[in-house]
């Protein structure tokens, strides 16, 4: 963990005031093994994402854990109901990492019902750019939110240069 230490990254731990949430008591807390080739020992770092999320003290509050240019991985834990109805301005990918979330999906502007999406562990959904949605998690669950954070995207979508969906069937 030398690299993380040098970056002053605060990986959640009991010592930092992040006990495991009682609903994630079964989540293993072991750390990944790194077997670096000689000379690369200081260039590798890793952490257990499930352990990290099991120690989240908040819900419905994505935190950025990886950045590759404009691509952000923003995992979060969810429980009970999203306190706001979130309106998208870009496509948003969801990967359900554990348990379940039920989504009510509506047209962003008119509120017309579009879909109910029940996501179970392992499910992937691509939420369009022109919807609003509210989620409900009957039990605390882990969700990976993945999006392109480029500031150009809302303009590209509203001008019709980009579609509001990531895929077309
Ligand atoms: Fe959203």
PDB file of C-alpha atoms and ligand atoms in Angstrom:
ATOM      1  CA  UNK A   1       0.000   0.000   0.000  1.00  0.00           C
ATOM      2  CA  UNK A   2       3.030   2.240  -0.309  1.00  0.00           C
ATOM      3  CA  UNK A   3       1.645   4.143  -3.319  1.00  0.00           C
ATOM      4  CA  UNK A   4      -1.661   4.852  -1.570  1.00  0.00           C
ATOM      5  CA  UNK A   5       0.235   6.051   1.484  1.00  0.00           C
ATOM      6  CA  UNK A   6       2.333   8.425  -0.609  1.00  0.00           C
ATOM      7  CA  UNK A   7      -0.790   9.794  -2.243  1.00  0.00           C
ATOM      8  CA  UNK A   8      -2.247  10.317   1.244  1.00  0.00           C
ATOM      9  CA  UNK A   9      -5.323   8.340   0.176  1.00  0.00           C
ATOM     10  CA  UNK A  10      -7.565   7.627   3.128  1.00  0.00           C
ATOM     11  CA  UNK A  11      -8.774   4.095   2.512  1.00  0.00           C
ATOM     12  CA  UNK A  12     -11.670   3.573   4.861  1.00  0.00           C
ATOM     13  CA  UNK A  13     -10.753   1.631   7.945  1.00  0.00           C
ATOM     14  CA  UNK A  14     -12.031   1.177  11.486  1.00  0.00           C
ATOM     15  CA  UNK A  15      -9.144   3.352  12.725  1.00  0.00           C
ATOM     16  CA  UNK A  16     -10.397   6.239  10.584  1.00  0.00           C
ATOM     17  CA  UNK A  17     -13.908   6.076  11.980  1.00  0.00           C
ATOM     18  CA  UNK A  18     -15.330   3.734   9.342  1.00  0.00           C
ATOM     19  CA  UNK A  19     -16.681   0.559  10.958  1.00  0.00           C
ATOM     20  CA  UNK A  20     -18.324  -2.046   8.729  1.00  0.00           C
ATOM     21  CA  UNK A  21     -22.036  -1.336   8.335  1.00  0.00           C
ATOM     22  CA  UNK A  22     -24.084  -4.006  10.128  1.00  0.00           C
ATOM     23  CA  UNK A  23     -25.846  -4.953   6.867  1.00  0.00           C
ATOM     24  CA  UNK A  24     -22.472  -5.750   5.289  1.00  0.00           C
ATOM     25  CA  UNK A  25     -21.168  -7.885   8.151  1.00  0.00           C
ATOM     26  CA  UNK A  26     -20.643 -10.781   5.705  1.00  0.00           C
ATOM     27  CA  UNK A  27     -18.371  -8.813   3.347  1.00  0.00           C
ATOM     28  CA  UNK A  28     -14.792 -10.166   3.470  1.00  0.00           C
ATOM     29  CA  UNK A  29     -12.290  -7.552   4.592  1.00  0.00           C
ATOM     30  CA  UNK A  30      -9.115  -9.094   3.214  1.00  0.00           C
ATOM     31  CA  UNK A  31      -6.947  -6.987   0.928  1.00  0.00           C
ATOM     32  CA  UNK A  32      -5.776  -8.019  -2.568  1.00  0.00           C
ATOM     33  CA  UNK A  33      -2.361  -9.639  -2.962  1.00  0.00           C
ATOM     34  CA  UNK A  34       0.094  -7.857  -5.233  1.00  0.00           C
ATOM     35  CA  UNK A  35       2.969  -9.825  -6.727  1.00  0.00           C
ATOM     36  CA  UNK A  36       4.916  -7.148  -8.584  1.00  0.00           C
ATOM     37  CA  UNK A  37       7.856  -7.850 -10.835  1.00  0.00           C
ATOM     38  CA  UNK A  38      11.132  -6.599  -9.481  1.00  0.00           C
ATOM     39  CA  UNK A  39      11.440  -2.869 -10.031  1.00  0.00           C
ATOM     40  CA  UNK A  40       7.669  -2.276 -10.166  1.00  0.00           C
ATOM     41  CA  UNK A  41       6.914  -2.641  -6.455  1.00  0.00           C
ATOM     42  CA  UNK A  42       6.274   1.106  -6.011  1.00  0.00           C
ATOM     43  CA  UNK A  43       4.023   1.474  -9.056  1.00  0.00           C
ATOM     44  CA  UNK A  44       1.182  -0.775  -7.984  1.00  0.00           C
ATOM     45  CA  UNK A  45      -1.536  -0.259  -5.436  1.00  0.00           C
ATOM     46  CA  UNK A  46      -4.814  -1.998  -4.737  1.00  0.00           C
ATOM     47  CA  UNK A  47      -7.683  -2.111  -2.324  1.00  0.00           C
ATOM     48  CA  UNK A  48     -10.785  -4.229  -1.780  1.00  0.00           C
ATOM     49  CA  UNK A  49     -13.695  -2.239  -3.260  1.00  0.00           C
ATOM     50  CA  UNK A  50     -16.370  -4.333  -1.508  1.00  0.00           C
ATOM     51  CA  UNK A  51     -14.616  -3.793   1.829  1.00  0.00           C
ATOM     52  CA  UNK A  52     -14.355  -0.081   1.070  1.00  0.00           C
ATOM     53  CA  UNK A  53     -18.077   0.157   0.305  1.00  0.00           C
ATOM     54  CA  UNK A  54     -19.036  -1.942   3.333  1.00  0.00           C
ATOM     55  CA  UNK A  55     -17.558   0.874   5.445  1.00  0.00           C
ATOM     56  CA  UNK A  56     -19.466   3.699   3.786  1.00  0.00           C
ATOM     57  CA  UNK A  57     -21.227   5.801   6.414  1.00  0.00           C
ATOM     58  CA  UNK A  58     -23.582   7.496   3.941  1.00  0.00           C
ATOM     59  CA  UNK A  59     -26.079   6.395   1.291  1.00  0.00           C
ATOM     60  CA  UNK A  60     -27.018   7.714  -2.173  1.00  0.00           C
ATOM     61  CA  UNK A  61     -23.756   9.643  -2.290  1.00  0.00           C
ATOM     62  CA  UNK A  62     -21.371   8.411  -5.006  1.00  0.00           C
ATOM     63  CA  UNK A  63     -17.658   8.880  -4.407  1.00  0.00           C
ATOM     64  CA  UNK A  64     -15.091   8.850  -7.204  1.00  0.00           C
ATOM     65  CA  UNK A  65     -12.700   5.924  -6.858  1.00  0.00           C
ATOM     66  CA  UNK A  66     -11.153   5.876 -10.325  1.00  0.00           C
ATOM     67  CA  UNK A  67     -10.533   8.507 -12.976  1.00  0.00           C
ATOM     68  CA  UNK A  68      -9.447   7.841 -16.561  1.00  0.00           C
ATOM     69  CA  UNK A  69      -9.675  11.158 -18.438  1.00  0.00           C
ATOM     70  CA  UNK A  70     -13.425  11.977 -18.208  1.00  0.00           C
ATOM     71  CA  UNK A  71     -14.470   8.465 -17.238  1.00  0.00           C
ATOM     72  CA  UNK A  72     -15.427   8.301 -13.567  1.00  0.00           C
ATOM     73  CA  UNK A  73     -16.213   5.241 -11.478  1.00  0.00           C
ATOM     74  CA  UNK A  74     -18.454   6.424  -8.667  1.00  0.00           C
ATOM     75  CA  UNK A  75     -19.572   3.534  -6.446  1.00  0.00           C
ATOM     76  CA  UNK A  76     -21.967   4.125  -3.606  1.00  0.00           C
ATOM     77  CA  UNK A  77     -24.155   2.336  -1.104  1.00  0.00           C
ATOM     78  CA  UNK A  78     -27.912   2.695  -1.135  1.00  0.00           C
ATOM     79  CA  UNK A  79     -30.626   2.063   1.438  1.00  0.00           C
ATOM     80  CA  UNK A  80     -34.281   3.050   1.715  1.00  0.00           C
ATOM     81  CA  UNK A  81     -35.135   5.820  -0.781  1.00  0.00           C
ATOM     82  CA  UNK A  82     -33.128   8.296  -2.839  1.00  0.00           C
ATOM     83  CA  UNK A  83     -34.155  11.605  -1.205  1.00  0.00           C
ATOM     84  CA  UNK A  84     -34.323  13.454  -4.532  1.00  0.00           C
ATOM     85  CA  UNK A  85     -35.593  12.639  -8.016  1.00  0.00           C
ATOM     86  CA  UNK A  86     -32.409  12.783 -10.053  1.00  0.00           C
ATOM     87  CA  UNK A  87     -32.630  14.312 -13.526  1.00  0.00           C
ATOM     88  CA  UNK A  88     -29.950  13.093 -15.924  1.00  0.00           C
ATOM     89  CA  UNK A  89     -28.094  15.335 -18.372  1.00  0.00           C
ATOM     90  CA  UNK A  90     -26.039  12.461 -19.788  1.00  0.00           C
ATOM     91  CA  UNK A  91     -26.105   8.696 -20.013  1.00  0.00           C
ATOM     92  CA  UNK A  92     -25.436   7.055 -16.684  1.00  0.00           C
ATOM     93  CA  UNK A  93     -24.388   3.414 -16.359  1.00  0.00           C
ATOM     94  CA  UNK A  94     -25.379   1.400 -13.314  1.00  0.00           C
ATOM     95  CA  UNK A  95     -23.734  -1.852 -12.265  1.00  0.00           C
ATOM     96  CA  UNK A  96     -25.551  -3.460  -9.346  1.00  0.00           C
ATOM     97  CA  UNK A  97     -22.763  -4.865  -7.194  1.00  0.00           C
ATOM     98  CA  UNK A  98     -24.890  -6.427  -4.456  1.00  0.00           C
ATOM     99  CA  UNK A  99     -28.495  -6.862  -3.323  1.00  0.00           C
ATOM    100  CA  UNK A 100     -31.303  -4.977  -5.130  1.00  0.00           C
ATOM    101  CA  UNK A 101     -32.478  -1.529  -6.145  1.00  0.00           C
ATOM    102  CA  UNK A 102     -35.873  -0.676  -7.697  1.00  0.00           C
ATOM    103  CA  UNK A 103     -35.851   2.329 -10.023  1.00  0.00           C
ATOM    104  CA  UNK A 104     -38.820   4.422 -11.151  1.00  0.00           C
ATOM    105  CA  UNK A 105     -37.810   5.965 -14.469  1.00  0.00           C
ATOM    106  CA  UNK A 106     -39.755   8.894 -15.957  1.00  0.00           C
ATOM    107  CA  UNK A 107     -39.377  11.338 -18.805  1.00  0.00           C
ATOM    108  CA  UNK A 108     -37.142  14.067 -17.387  1.00  0.00           C
ATOM    109  CA  UNK A 109     -39.352  16.975 -18.516  1.00  0.00           C
ATOM    110  CA  UNK A 110     -42.932  15.684 -18.573  1.00  0.00           C
ATOM    111  CA  UNK A 111     -42.679  13.112 -15.782  1.00  0.00           C
ATOM    112  CA  UNK A 112     -44.396  10.511 -17.979  1.00  0.00           C
ATOM    113  CA  UNK A 113     -43.651   6.997 -16.765  1.00  0.00           C
ATOM    114  CA  UNK A 114     -40.978   5.232 -18.803  1.00  0.00           C
ATOM    115  CA  UNK A 115     -40.070   2.117 -16.829  1.00  0.00           C
ATOM    116  CA  UNK A 116     -39.691   0.326 -13.549  1.00  0.00           C
ATOM    117  CA  UNK A 117     -36.244  -1.239 -13.421  1.00  0.00           C
ATOM    118  CA  UNK A 118     -35.496  -3.928 -10.857  1.00  0.00           C
ATOM    119  CA  UNK A 119     -31.745  -4.379 -10.583  1.00  0.00           C
ATOM    120  CA  UNK A 120     -30.281  -7.440  -8.895  1.00  0.00           C
ATOM    121  CA  UNK A 121     -26.637  -8.164  -8.161  1.00  0.00           C
ATOM    122  CA  UNK A 122     -24.722  -8.377 -11.432  1.00  0.00           C
ATOM    123  CA  UNK A 123     -27.287  -6.445 -13.495  1.00  0.00           C
ATOM    124  CA  UNK A 124     -26.129  -3.581 -15.715  1.00  0.00           C
ATOM    125  CA  UNK A 125     -28.376  -0.709 -16.844  1.00  0.00           C
ATOM    126  CA  UNK A 126     -27.747   2.265 -19.059  1.00  0.00           C
ATOM    127  CA  UNK A 127     -29.989   5.139 -17.968  1.00  0.00           C
ATOM    128  CA  UNK A 128     -30.711   7.555 -20.848  1.00  0.00           C
ATOM    129  CA  UNK A 129     -29.763  11.234 -20.758  1.00  0.00           C
ATOM    130  CA  UNK A 130     -33.386  12.443 -20.970  1.00  0.00           C
ATOM    131  CA  UNK A 131     -34.876  10.751 -17.925  1.00  0.00           C
ATOM    132  CA  UNK A 132     -35.314  11.389 -14.235  1.00  0.00           C
ATOM    133  CA  UNK A 133     -35.294   8.584 -11.732  1.00  0.00           C
ATOM    134  CA  UNK A 134     -35.722   7.685  -8.104  1.00  0.00           C
ATOM    135  CA  UNK A 135     -34.390   4.535  -6.498  1.00  0.00           C
ATOM    136  CA  UNK A 136     -35.460   2.395  -3.577  1.00  0.00           C
ATOM    137  CA  UNK A 137     -33.242  -0.195  -1.900  1.00  0.00           C
ATOM    138  CA  UNK A 138     -35.116  -2.511   0.521  1.00  0.00           C
ATOM    139  CA  UNK A 139     -31.769  -3.505   2.067  1.00  0.00           C
ATOM    140  CA  UNK A 140     -28.450  -1.689   2.000  1.00  0.00           C
ATOM    141  CA  UNK A 141     -26.843  -2.417  -1.362  1.00  0.00           C
ATOM    142  CA  UNK A 142     -23.777  -1.542  -3.418  1.00  0.00           C
ATOM    143  CA  UNK A 143     -24.090   0.264  -6.757  1.00  0.00           C
ATOM    144  CA  UNK A 144     -21.415   1.328  -9.218  1.00  0.00           C
ATOM    145  CA  UNK A 145     -22.312   4.524 -11.074  1.00  0.00           C
ATOM    146  CA  UNK A 146     -20.176   5.049 -14.158  1.00  0.00           C
ATOM    147  CA  UNK A 147     -20.341   8.188 -16.264  1.00  0.00           C
ATOM    148  CA  UNK A 148     -18.454  10.404 -18.647  1.00  0.00           C
ATOM    149  CA  UNK A 149     -18.010  13.698 -16.783  1.00  0.00           C
ATOM    150  CA  UNK A 150     -17.071  15.789 -19.846  1.00  0.00           C
ATOM    151  CA  UNK A 151     -18.653  19.249 -19.637  1.00  0.00           C
ATOM    152  CA  UNK A 152     -19.360  19.107 -23.384  1.00  0.00           C
ATOM    153  CA  UNK A 153     -21.897  16.292 -23.224  1.00  0.00           C
ATOM    154  CA  UNK A 154     -25.105  18.174 -22.227  1.00  0.00           C
ATOM    155  CA  UNK A 155     -24.636  20.597 -25.151  1.00  0.00           C
ATOM    156  CA  UNK A 156     -23.856  17.752 -27.578  1.00  0.00           C
ATOM    157  CA  UNK A 157     -27.059  15.973 -26.537  1.00  0.00           C
ATOM    158  CA  UNK A 158     -29.334  19.036 -26.560  1.00  0.00           C
ATOM    159  CA  UNK A 159     -28.045  20.021 -30.009  1.00  0.00           C
ATOM    160  CA  UNK A 160     -28.743  16.530 -31.335  1.00  0.00           C
ATOM    161  CA  UNK A 161     -25.098  15.719 -32.054  1.00  0.00           C
ATOM    162  CA  UNK A 162     -25.182  12.887 -29.524  1.00  0.00           C
ATOM    163  CA  UNK A 163     -28.130  10.524 -28.876  1.00  0.00           C
ATOM    164  CA  UNK A 164     -29.670  10.424 -25.402  1.00  0.00           C
ATOM    165  CA  UNK A 165     -29.185   6.672 -25.216  1.00  0.00           C
ATOM    166  CA  UNK A 166     -25.925   4.745 -25.157  1.00  0.00           C
ATOM    167  CA  UNK A 167     -27.237   1.884 -27.287  1.00  0.00           C
ATOM    168  CA  UNK A 168     -30.031   1.419 -29.812  1.00  0.00           C
ATOM    169  CA  UNK A 169     -31.761  -1.917 -30.336  1.00  0.00           C
TER     170      UNK A 169
HETATM  171 FE1  LIG B   1     -29.158   9.814 -12.371  1.00  0.00          FE
END
